[in-house]
XYZ file of C-alpha atoms in Angstrom:
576
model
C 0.000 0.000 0.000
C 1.841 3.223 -0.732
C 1.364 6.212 1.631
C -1.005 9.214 0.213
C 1.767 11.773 -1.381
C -0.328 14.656 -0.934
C -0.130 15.318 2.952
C 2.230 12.620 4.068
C 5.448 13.002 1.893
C 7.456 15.643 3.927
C 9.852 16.936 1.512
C 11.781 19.382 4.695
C 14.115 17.425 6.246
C 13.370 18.807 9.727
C 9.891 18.184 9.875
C 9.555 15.021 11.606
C 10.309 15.800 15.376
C 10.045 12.445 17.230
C 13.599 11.138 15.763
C 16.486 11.043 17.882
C 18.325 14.366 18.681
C 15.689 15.935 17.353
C 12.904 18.010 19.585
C 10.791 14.853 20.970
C 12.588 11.904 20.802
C 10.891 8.890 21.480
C 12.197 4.981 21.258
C 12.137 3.118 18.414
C 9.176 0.979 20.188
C 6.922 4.351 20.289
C 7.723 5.435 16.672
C 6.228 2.263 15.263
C 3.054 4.146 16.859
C 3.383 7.923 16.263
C 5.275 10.737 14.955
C 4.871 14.490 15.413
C 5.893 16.822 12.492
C 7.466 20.318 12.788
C 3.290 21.390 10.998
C 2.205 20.415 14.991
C 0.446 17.260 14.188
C 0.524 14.391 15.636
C 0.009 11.178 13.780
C -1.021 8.014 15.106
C -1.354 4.520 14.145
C -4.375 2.766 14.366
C -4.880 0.576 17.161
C -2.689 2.898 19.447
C -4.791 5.747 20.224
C -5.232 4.390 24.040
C -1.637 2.733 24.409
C 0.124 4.245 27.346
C 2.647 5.436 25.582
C 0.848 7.633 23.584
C -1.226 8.714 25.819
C 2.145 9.881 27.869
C 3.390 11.357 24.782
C 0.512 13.552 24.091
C 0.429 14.372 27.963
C 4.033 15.706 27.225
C 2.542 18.137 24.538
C -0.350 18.963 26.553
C 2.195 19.860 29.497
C 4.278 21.797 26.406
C 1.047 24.203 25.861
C 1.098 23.166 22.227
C -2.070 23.243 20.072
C -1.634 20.417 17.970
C -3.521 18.241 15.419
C -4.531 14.637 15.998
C -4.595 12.541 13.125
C -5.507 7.933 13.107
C -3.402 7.199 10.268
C -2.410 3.066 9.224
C 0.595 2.306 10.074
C 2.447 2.100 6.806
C 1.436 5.318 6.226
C 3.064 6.328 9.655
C 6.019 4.565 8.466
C 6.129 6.633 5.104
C 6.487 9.664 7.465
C 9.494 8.652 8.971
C 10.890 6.948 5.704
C 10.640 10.096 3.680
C 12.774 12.004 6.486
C 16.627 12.388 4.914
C 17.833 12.257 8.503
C 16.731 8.989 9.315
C 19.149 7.067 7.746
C 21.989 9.691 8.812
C 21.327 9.779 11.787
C 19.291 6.756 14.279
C 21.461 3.864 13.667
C 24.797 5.334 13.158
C 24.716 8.349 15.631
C 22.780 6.696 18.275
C 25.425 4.270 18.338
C 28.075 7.016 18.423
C 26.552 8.860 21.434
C 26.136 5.311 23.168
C 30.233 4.840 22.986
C 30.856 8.668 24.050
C 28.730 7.850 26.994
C 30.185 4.565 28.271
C 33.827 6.000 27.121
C 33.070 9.065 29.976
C 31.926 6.732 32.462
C 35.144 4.519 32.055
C 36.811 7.388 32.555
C 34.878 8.520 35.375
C 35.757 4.768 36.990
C 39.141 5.506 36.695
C 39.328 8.626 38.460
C 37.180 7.171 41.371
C 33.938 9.284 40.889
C 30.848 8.375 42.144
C 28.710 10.543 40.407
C 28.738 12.311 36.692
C 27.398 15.700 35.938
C 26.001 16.356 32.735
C 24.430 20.191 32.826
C 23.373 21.731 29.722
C 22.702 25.687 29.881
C 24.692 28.671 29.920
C 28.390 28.515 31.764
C 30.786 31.336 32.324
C 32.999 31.872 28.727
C 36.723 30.681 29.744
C 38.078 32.819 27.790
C 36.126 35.621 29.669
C 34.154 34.751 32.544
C 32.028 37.934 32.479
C 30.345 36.050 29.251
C 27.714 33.490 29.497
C 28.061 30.935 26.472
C 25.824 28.024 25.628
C 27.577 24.564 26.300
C 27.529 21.445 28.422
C 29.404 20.628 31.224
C 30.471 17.287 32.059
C 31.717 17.000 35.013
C 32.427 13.989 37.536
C 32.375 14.256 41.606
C 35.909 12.754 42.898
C 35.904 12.328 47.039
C 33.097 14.578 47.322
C 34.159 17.669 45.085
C 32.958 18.348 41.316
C 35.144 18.575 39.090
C 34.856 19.955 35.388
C 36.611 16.584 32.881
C 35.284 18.006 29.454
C 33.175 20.735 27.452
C 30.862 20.006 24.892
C 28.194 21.774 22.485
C 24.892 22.620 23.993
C 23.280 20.354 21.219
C 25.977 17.845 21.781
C 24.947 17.543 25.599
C 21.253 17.268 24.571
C 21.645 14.630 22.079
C 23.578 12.726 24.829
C 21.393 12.657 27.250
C 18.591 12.065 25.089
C 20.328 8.912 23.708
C 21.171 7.651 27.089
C 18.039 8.006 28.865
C 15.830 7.012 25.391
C 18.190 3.616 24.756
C 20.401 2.990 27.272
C 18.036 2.735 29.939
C 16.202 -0.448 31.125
C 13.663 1.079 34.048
C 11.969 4.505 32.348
C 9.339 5.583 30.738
C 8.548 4.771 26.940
C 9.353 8.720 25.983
C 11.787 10.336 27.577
C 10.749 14.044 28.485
C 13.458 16.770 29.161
C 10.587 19.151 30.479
C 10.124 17.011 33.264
C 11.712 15.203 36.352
C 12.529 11.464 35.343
C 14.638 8.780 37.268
C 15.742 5.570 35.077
C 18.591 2.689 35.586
C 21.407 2.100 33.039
C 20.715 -1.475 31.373
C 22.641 -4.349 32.510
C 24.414 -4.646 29.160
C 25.355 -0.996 28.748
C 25.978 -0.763 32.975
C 28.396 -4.307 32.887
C 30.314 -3.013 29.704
C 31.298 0.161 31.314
C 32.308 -1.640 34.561
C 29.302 -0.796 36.512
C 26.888 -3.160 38.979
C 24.248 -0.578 38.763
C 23.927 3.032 36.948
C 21.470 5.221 38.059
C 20.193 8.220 36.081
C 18.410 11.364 37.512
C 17.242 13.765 34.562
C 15.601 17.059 34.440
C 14.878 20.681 33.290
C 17.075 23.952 34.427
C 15.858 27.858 34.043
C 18.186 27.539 31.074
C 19.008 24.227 30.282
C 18.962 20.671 31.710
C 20.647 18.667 34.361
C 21.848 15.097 34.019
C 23.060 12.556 37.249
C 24.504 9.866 36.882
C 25.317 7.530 39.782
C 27.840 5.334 39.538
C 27.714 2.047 41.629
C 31.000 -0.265 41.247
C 30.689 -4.240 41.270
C 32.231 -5.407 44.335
C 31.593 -9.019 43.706
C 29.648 -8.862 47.247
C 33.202 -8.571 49.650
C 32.551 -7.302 53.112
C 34.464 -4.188 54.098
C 34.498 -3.813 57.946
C 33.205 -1.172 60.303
C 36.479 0.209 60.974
C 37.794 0.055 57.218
C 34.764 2.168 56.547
C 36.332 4.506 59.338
C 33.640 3.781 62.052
C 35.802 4.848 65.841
C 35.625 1.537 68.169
C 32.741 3.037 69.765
C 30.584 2.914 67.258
C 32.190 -0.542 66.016
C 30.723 -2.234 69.253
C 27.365 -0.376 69.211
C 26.710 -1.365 65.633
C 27.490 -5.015 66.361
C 24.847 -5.163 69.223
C 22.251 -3.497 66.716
C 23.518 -6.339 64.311
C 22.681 -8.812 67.260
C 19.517 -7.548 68.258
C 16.011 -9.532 66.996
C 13.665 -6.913 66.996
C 13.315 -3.065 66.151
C 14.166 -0.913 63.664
C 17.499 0.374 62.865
C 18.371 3.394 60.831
C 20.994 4.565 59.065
C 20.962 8.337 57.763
C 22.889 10.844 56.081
C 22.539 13.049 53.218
C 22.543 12.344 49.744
C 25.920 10.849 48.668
C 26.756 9.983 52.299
C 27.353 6.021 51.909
C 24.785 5.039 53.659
C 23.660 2.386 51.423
C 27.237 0.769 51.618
C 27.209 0.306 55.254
C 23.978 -1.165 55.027
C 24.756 -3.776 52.624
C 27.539 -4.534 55.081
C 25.847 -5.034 57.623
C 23.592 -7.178 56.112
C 26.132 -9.339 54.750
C 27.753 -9.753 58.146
C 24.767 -10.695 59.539
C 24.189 -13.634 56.808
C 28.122 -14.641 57.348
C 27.281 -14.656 61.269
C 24.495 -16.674 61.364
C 26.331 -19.290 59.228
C 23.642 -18.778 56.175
C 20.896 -19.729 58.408
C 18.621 -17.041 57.626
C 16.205 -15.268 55.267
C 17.332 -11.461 54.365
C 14.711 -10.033 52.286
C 15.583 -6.340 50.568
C 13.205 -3.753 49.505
C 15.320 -1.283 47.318
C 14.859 0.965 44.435
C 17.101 -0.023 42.759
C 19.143 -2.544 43.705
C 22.103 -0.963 44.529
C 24.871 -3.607 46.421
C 24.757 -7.430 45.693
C 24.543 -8.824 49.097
C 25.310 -12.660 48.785
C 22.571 -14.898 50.513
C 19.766 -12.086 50.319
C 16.942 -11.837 48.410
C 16.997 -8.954 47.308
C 14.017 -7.195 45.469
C 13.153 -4.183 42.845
C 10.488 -1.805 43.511
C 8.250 -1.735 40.594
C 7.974 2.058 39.947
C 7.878 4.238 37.027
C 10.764 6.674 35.647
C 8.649 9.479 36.484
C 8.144 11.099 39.595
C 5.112 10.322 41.095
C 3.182 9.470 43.984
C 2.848 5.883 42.520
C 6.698 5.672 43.619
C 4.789 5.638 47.558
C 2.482 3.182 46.773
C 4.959 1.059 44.974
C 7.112 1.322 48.212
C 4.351 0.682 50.690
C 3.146 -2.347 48.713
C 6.266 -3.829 48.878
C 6.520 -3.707 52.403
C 3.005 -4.813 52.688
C 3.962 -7.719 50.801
C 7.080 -8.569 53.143
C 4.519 -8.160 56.273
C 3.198 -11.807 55.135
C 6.522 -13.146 54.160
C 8.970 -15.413 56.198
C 11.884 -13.767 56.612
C 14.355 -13.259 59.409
C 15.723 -9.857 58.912
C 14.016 -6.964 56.603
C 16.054 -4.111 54.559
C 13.811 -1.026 53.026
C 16.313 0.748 50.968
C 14.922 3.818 52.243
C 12.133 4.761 54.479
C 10.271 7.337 52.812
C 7.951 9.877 54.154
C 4.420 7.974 53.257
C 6.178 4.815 53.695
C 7.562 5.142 57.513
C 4.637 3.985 59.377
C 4.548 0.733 57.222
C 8.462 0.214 58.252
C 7.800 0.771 62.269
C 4.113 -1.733 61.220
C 6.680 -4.069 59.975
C 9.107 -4.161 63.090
C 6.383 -5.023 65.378
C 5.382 -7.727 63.952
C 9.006 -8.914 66.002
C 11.275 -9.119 63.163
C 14.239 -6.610 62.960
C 13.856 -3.858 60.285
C 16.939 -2.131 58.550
C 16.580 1.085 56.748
C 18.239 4.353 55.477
C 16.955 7.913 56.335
C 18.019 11.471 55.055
C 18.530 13.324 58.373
C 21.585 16.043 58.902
C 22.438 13.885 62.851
C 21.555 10.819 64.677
C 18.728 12.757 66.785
C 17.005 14.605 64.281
C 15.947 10.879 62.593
C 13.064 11.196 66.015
C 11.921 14.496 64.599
C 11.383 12.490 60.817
C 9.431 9.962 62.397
C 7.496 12.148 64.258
C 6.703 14.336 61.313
C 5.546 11.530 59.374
C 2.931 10.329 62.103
C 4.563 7.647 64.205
C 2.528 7.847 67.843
C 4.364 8.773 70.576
C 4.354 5.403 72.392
C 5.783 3.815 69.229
C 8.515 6.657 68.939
C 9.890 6.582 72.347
C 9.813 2.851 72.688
C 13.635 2.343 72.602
C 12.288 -1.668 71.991
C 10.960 -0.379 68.739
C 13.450 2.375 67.532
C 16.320 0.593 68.669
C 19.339 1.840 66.316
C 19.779 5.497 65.688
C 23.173 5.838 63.117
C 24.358 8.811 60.614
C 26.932 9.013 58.798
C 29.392 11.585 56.302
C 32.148 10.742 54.116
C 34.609 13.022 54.327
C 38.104 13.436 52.231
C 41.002 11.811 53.868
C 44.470 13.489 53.225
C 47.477 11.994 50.983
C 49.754 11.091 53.420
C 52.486 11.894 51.065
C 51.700 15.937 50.126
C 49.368 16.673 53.111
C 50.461 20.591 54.562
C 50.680 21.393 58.116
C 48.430 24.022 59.547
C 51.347 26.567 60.849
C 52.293 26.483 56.983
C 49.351 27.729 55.689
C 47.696 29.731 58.975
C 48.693 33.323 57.266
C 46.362 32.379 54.486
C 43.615 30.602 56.147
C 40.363 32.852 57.091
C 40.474 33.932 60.535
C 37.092 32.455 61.574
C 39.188 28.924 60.305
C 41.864 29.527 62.325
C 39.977 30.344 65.707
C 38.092 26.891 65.205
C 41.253 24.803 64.582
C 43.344 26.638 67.871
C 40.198 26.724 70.063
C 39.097 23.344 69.489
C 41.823 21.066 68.190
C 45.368 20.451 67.982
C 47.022 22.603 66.130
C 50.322 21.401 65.919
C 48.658 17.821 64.527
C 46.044 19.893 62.099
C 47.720 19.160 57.916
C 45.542 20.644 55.226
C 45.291 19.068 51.434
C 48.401 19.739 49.197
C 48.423 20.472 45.596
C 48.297 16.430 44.579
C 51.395 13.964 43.501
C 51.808 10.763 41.997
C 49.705 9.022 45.065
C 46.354 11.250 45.048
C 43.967 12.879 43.210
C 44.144 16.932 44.245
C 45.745 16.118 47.650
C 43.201 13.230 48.496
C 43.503 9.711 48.989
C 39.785 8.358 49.535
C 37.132 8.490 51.802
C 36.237 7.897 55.131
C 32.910 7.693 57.303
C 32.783 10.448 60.147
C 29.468 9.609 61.815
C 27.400 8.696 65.456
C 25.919 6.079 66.541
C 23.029 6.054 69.386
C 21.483 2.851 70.938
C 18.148 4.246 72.946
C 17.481 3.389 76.204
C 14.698 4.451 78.084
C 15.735 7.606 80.003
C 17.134 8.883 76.363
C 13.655 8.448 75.196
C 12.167 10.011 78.505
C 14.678 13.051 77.766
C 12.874 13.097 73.901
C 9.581 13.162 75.421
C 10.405 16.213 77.584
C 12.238 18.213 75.867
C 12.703 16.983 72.120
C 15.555 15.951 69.821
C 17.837 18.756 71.605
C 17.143 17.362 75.176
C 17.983 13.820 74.193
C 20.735 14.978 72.661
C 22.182 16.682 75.497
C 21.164 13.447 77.139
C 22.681 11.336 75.283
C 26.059 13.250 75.618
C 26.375 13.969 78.847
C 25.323 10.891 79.988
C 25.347 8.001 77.660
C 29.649 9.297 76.871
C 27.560 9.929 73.171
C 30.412 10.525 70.221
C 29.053 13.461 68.255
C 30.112 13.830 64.041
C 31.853 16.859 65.353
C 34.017 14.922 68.306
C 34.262 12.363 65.310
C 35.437 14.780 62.653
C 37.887 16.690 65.231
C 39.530 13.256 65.884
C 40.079 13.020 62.384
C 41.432 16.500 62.042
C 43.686 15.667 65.304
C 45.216 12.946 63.645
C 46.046 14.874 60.615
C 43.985 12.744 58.289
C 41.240 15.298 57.234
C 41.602 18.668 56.382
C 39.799 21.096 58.474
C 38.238 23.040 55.392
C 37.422 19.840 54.121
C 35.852 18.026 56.761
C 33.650 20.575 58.013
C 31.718 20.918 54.271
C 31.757 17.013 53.790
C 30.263 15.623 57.372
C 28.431 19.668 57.455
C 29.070 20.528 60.748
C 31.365 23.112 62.194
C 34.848 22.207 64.427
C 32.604 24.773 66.843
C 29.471 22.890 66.746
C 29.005 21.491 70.125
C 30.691 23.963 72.083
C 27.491 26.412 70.425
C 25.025 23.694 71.588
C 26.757 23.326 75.114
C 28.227 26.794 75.204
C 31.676 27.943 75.358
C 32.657 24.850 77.251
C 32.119 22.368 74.994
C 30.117 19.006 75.656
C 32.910 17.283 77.927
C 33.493 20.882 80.331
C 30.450 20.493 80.270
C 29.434 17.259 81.798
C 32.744 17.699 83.929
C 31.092 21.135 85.679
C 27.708 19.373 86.088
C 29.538 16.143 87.977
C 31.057 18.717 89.871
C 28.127 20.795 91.000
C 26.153 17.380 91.487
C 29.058 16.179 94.152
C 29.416 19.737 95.809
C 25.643 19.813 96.614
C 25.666 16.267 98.266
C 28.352 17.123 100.127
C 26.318 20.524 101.194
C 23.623 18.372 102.552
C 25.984 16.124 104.392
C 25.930 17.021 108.420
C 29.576 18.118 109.695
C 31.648 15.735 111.488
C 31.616 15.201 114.623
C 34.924 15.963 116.468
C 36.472 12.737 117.731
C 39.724 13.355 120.047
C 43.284 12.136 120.040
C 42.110 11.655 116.032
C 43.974 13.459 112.944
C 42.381 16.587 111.629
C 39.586 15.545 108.884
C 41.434 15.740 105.334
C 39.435 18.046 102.497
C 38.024 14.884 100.091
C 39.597 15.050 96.773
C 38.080 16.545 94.025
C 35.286 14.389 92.086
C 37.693 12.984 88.736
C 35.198 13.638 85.705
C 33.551 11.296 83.998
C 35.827 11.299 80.891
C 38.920 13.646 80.056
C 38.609 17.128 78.585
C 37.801 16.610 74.491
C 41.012 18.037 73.855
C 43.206 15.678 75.881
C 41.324 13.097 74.521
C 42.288 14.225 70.895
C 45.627 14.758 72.194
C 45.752 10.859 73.208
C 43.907 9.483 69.748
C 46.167 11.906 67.825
């Protein structure tokens, strides 16, 4: 059957729009149903006027404001459309093929310089020939030990085209039409994902005031190897407390952090210590989206959500943790507990089965405030039975051991606020700051460490939450539970001249300062020194005098009450 000349032969090169690199690309799948021309009409095959695809497709137009024709055309004649289009054979195989290998060739490269994340932002960026000048381009740039660095420059079109590509037939989780006017998460596919040297790729796209903005995050194969607590850079302290989470059958543990903060990574280690400690015995389900760590001996399982965000994503999540409430496992993993999905993780933990998850919270304390704000009663919350793990975590730069600085080197040209942190509250003469880089680092860095806190409630922590919220049982938990803040953490690290201060502070965000603002100029251990002080000096006010007794020795002064633990900075002085 030949296609009708007279309004389907498109003698314009640029008319049909749903090719690739062109205005609306779509997959090859969705062009065997439609095709929209530059003349704002869309064609569509018969049969396919209710697939979902379409229907997204014209939902993308409708979102676009664009007043378009609809025309029910047969599907050879839809074919003719994109036959008759010069570019087609130019361009779909052969460049889609060439954008594919540009793609995987800057993730290989992004491998090799460590990066966990790649940057692909299309807009305007400063001319570098004369930043005062905005020029249109795309940035790719890849995140090395937490800081972004610019690899390579590319057209604006360029940078469209290759994001386009990636996310239109690279991808294995998305929608059937990728839309740069909107947010869209997909996964790289397994082939594309293993021959760039990937477990996993995951792929973040969206829209800019001027442009668009591409993430990629890049998950390594680690052929499921356990890295310990303290290679992860976990103090002792915390080593211990996470082992008697790992040993406890019931509650629910969290691990949080901010984007980007590992927490994922520990969890996957602890769940594969857990399997390796109870000799295979038990049943680990996982709840993640995606999959992110193989963990060997778990079962570990997809949420089935769509590419765009939505709140089907929630009700994806909770029926997946409905589904584990019926299932016979030993030990439960959500990936992450979401705001609409945390009362479904705490229903799951009381059915007496521990629950592991990961939470975005800024300290160990605040993760109450998150449950609380997403509806969890008050007898649930402060049942240190049910909440029963309470971790966060940073990853923060650790220095090259080989080109590191020391602080009275650089102190001239350090700001003063800097300088007053690093003499007030460490010490100094320990304190190095990142060099310029050699042949053992990258910039003066050498990896990655965790710098977090770990809390294991107890009831009077709770009782301290009830009364006087997260700040209370924080105090509480200092003072009296010997609690290791990120900032003691992170100053032990900057004591030992293995993070600079600079550094440190912007990775793990928080300030060398931080608890002696929350505690006052004293700092957390003055602190709880001067209250075991006052505490002894007003039972020994209320104790009656003693009696004279003669041909005895004068009464002797008792000594003064020793504090509960040394002054932070002799401590540091003794790690360091």
């Amino acid at each position: 059957m030949n296609a009708p000349e007279s309004h389907l032969h498109l003698g314009n090169a640029h008319h049909v729009l749903t090719l690739p690199g062109r205005s609306y690309p779509i997959s090859e799948e969705l062009r065997e149903k439609l095709c929209f021309t530059s003349e704002d009409i869309l064609y569509i095959a018969k049969g396919h006027q209710a697939d979902r695809g379409v229907l997204g497709f014209q939902a993308r137009l409708d979102q676009d404001r664009l007043v378009y024709e609809r025309r029910v055309v047969d599907y050879l004649e839809l074919k003719s459309l994109y036959d008759n289009d010069e570019r087609l054979q130019v361009f779909a195989p052969q460049d889609d093929a060439k954008l594919q290998q540009e793609m995987l060739s800057y993730i290989r490269h992004a491998i090799r310089e460590d990066a966990s994340d790649i940057h692909i932002i299309v807009g305007k960026h400063p001319d570098p020939n004369n930043h005062q000048n905005l020029v249109d381009s795309t940035l790719i740039r890849f995140r090395v030990y937490g800081r972004l660095i610019t690899y390579h420059t590319i057209p604006r079109a360029r940078g469209e085209q290759l994001i386009a590509c990636m996310c239109q037939t690279m991808t294995d989780q998305s929608e059937k039409t990728y839309n740069p006017q909107v947010n869209q998460n997909s996964r790289l596919g397994p082939k594309f994902a293993k021959n760039a040297g990937l477990y996993i790729g995951r792929i973040a796209s969206g829209p800019t005031e001027d442009g668009l903005h591409c993430i990629v995050r890049l998950q390594r194969e680690d052929g499921g190897t356990i890295t310990s607590f303290e290679q992860l850079g976990y103090l002792s302290e915390q080593q211990e407390h996470l082992r008697v989470m790992m040993h406890r059958g019931y509650g629910v543990f969290f691990i949080s952090g901010a984007v980007g903060s590992g927490k994922s990574r520990t969890l996957a280690n602890v769940m594969k210590r857990m399997f390796l400690d109870a000799n295979g015995e038990i049943c680990i389900v996982t709840l993640e989206d995606p999959v992110e760590f193989r963990i060997p001996g778990s079962q570990q399982k997809p949420v089935n959500v769509t590419a765009e965000v939505s709140d089907t994503n929630d009700n994806a999540w909770l029926s997946g943790i409905d589904h584990m409430l019926r299932s016979d496992i030993n030990v439960a993993t959500i990936g992450e507990a979401r705001h609409a999905s945390i009362p479904a993780v705490i229903s799951l933990a009381l059915t007496g089965r521990p629950v592991w998850t990961t939470i975005h919270c800024s300290n160990a304390t605040q993760i109450l405030g998150r449950l609380h704000d997403a509806g969890v009663e008050q007898s649930v919350l402060t049942d240190p039975l049910i909440i029963a793990g309470l971790v966060n975590q940073s990853l923060v730069p650790v220095l090259c051991p080989h080109c590191k600085v020391p602080f009275f080197k650089v102190r001239d040209s350090l700001p003063a606020d800097l300088v007053t942190r690093i003499e007030k509250h460490c010490a100094p003469e320990n304190v190095c700051f990142a060099g310029d880089g050699c042949t053992h680092c990258k910039k003066g860095i050498s990896g990655r460490q965790v710098c977090a806190e770990t809390i294991i409630p107890n009831a009077k922590f709770m009782h301290a939450y009830q009364q006087g919220g997260a700040l209370r049982a924080r105090e509480y938990w200092i003072k009296h539970m010997n609690g290791i803040t990120k900032c003691q953490h992170l100053i032990r690290l900057v004591n030992a001249g293995l993070v600079d201060p600079r550094q440190g502070e912007r990775a793990a965000a928080v300030s060398l300062d931080e608890d002696a603002l929350f505690f006052g100029e004293e700092g957390p251990r003055e602190s709880a020194r001067k209250r075991s002080k006052s505490d002894s000096d007003r039972r020994t006010k209320r104790r009656p005098p003693p009696r004279e007794r003669p041909n005895k020795r004068e009464s002797v002064p008792s000594p003064s009450v020793t504090p509960l633990r040394p002054a932070i900075g002799a401590l540091d002085a003794a790690v360091a």
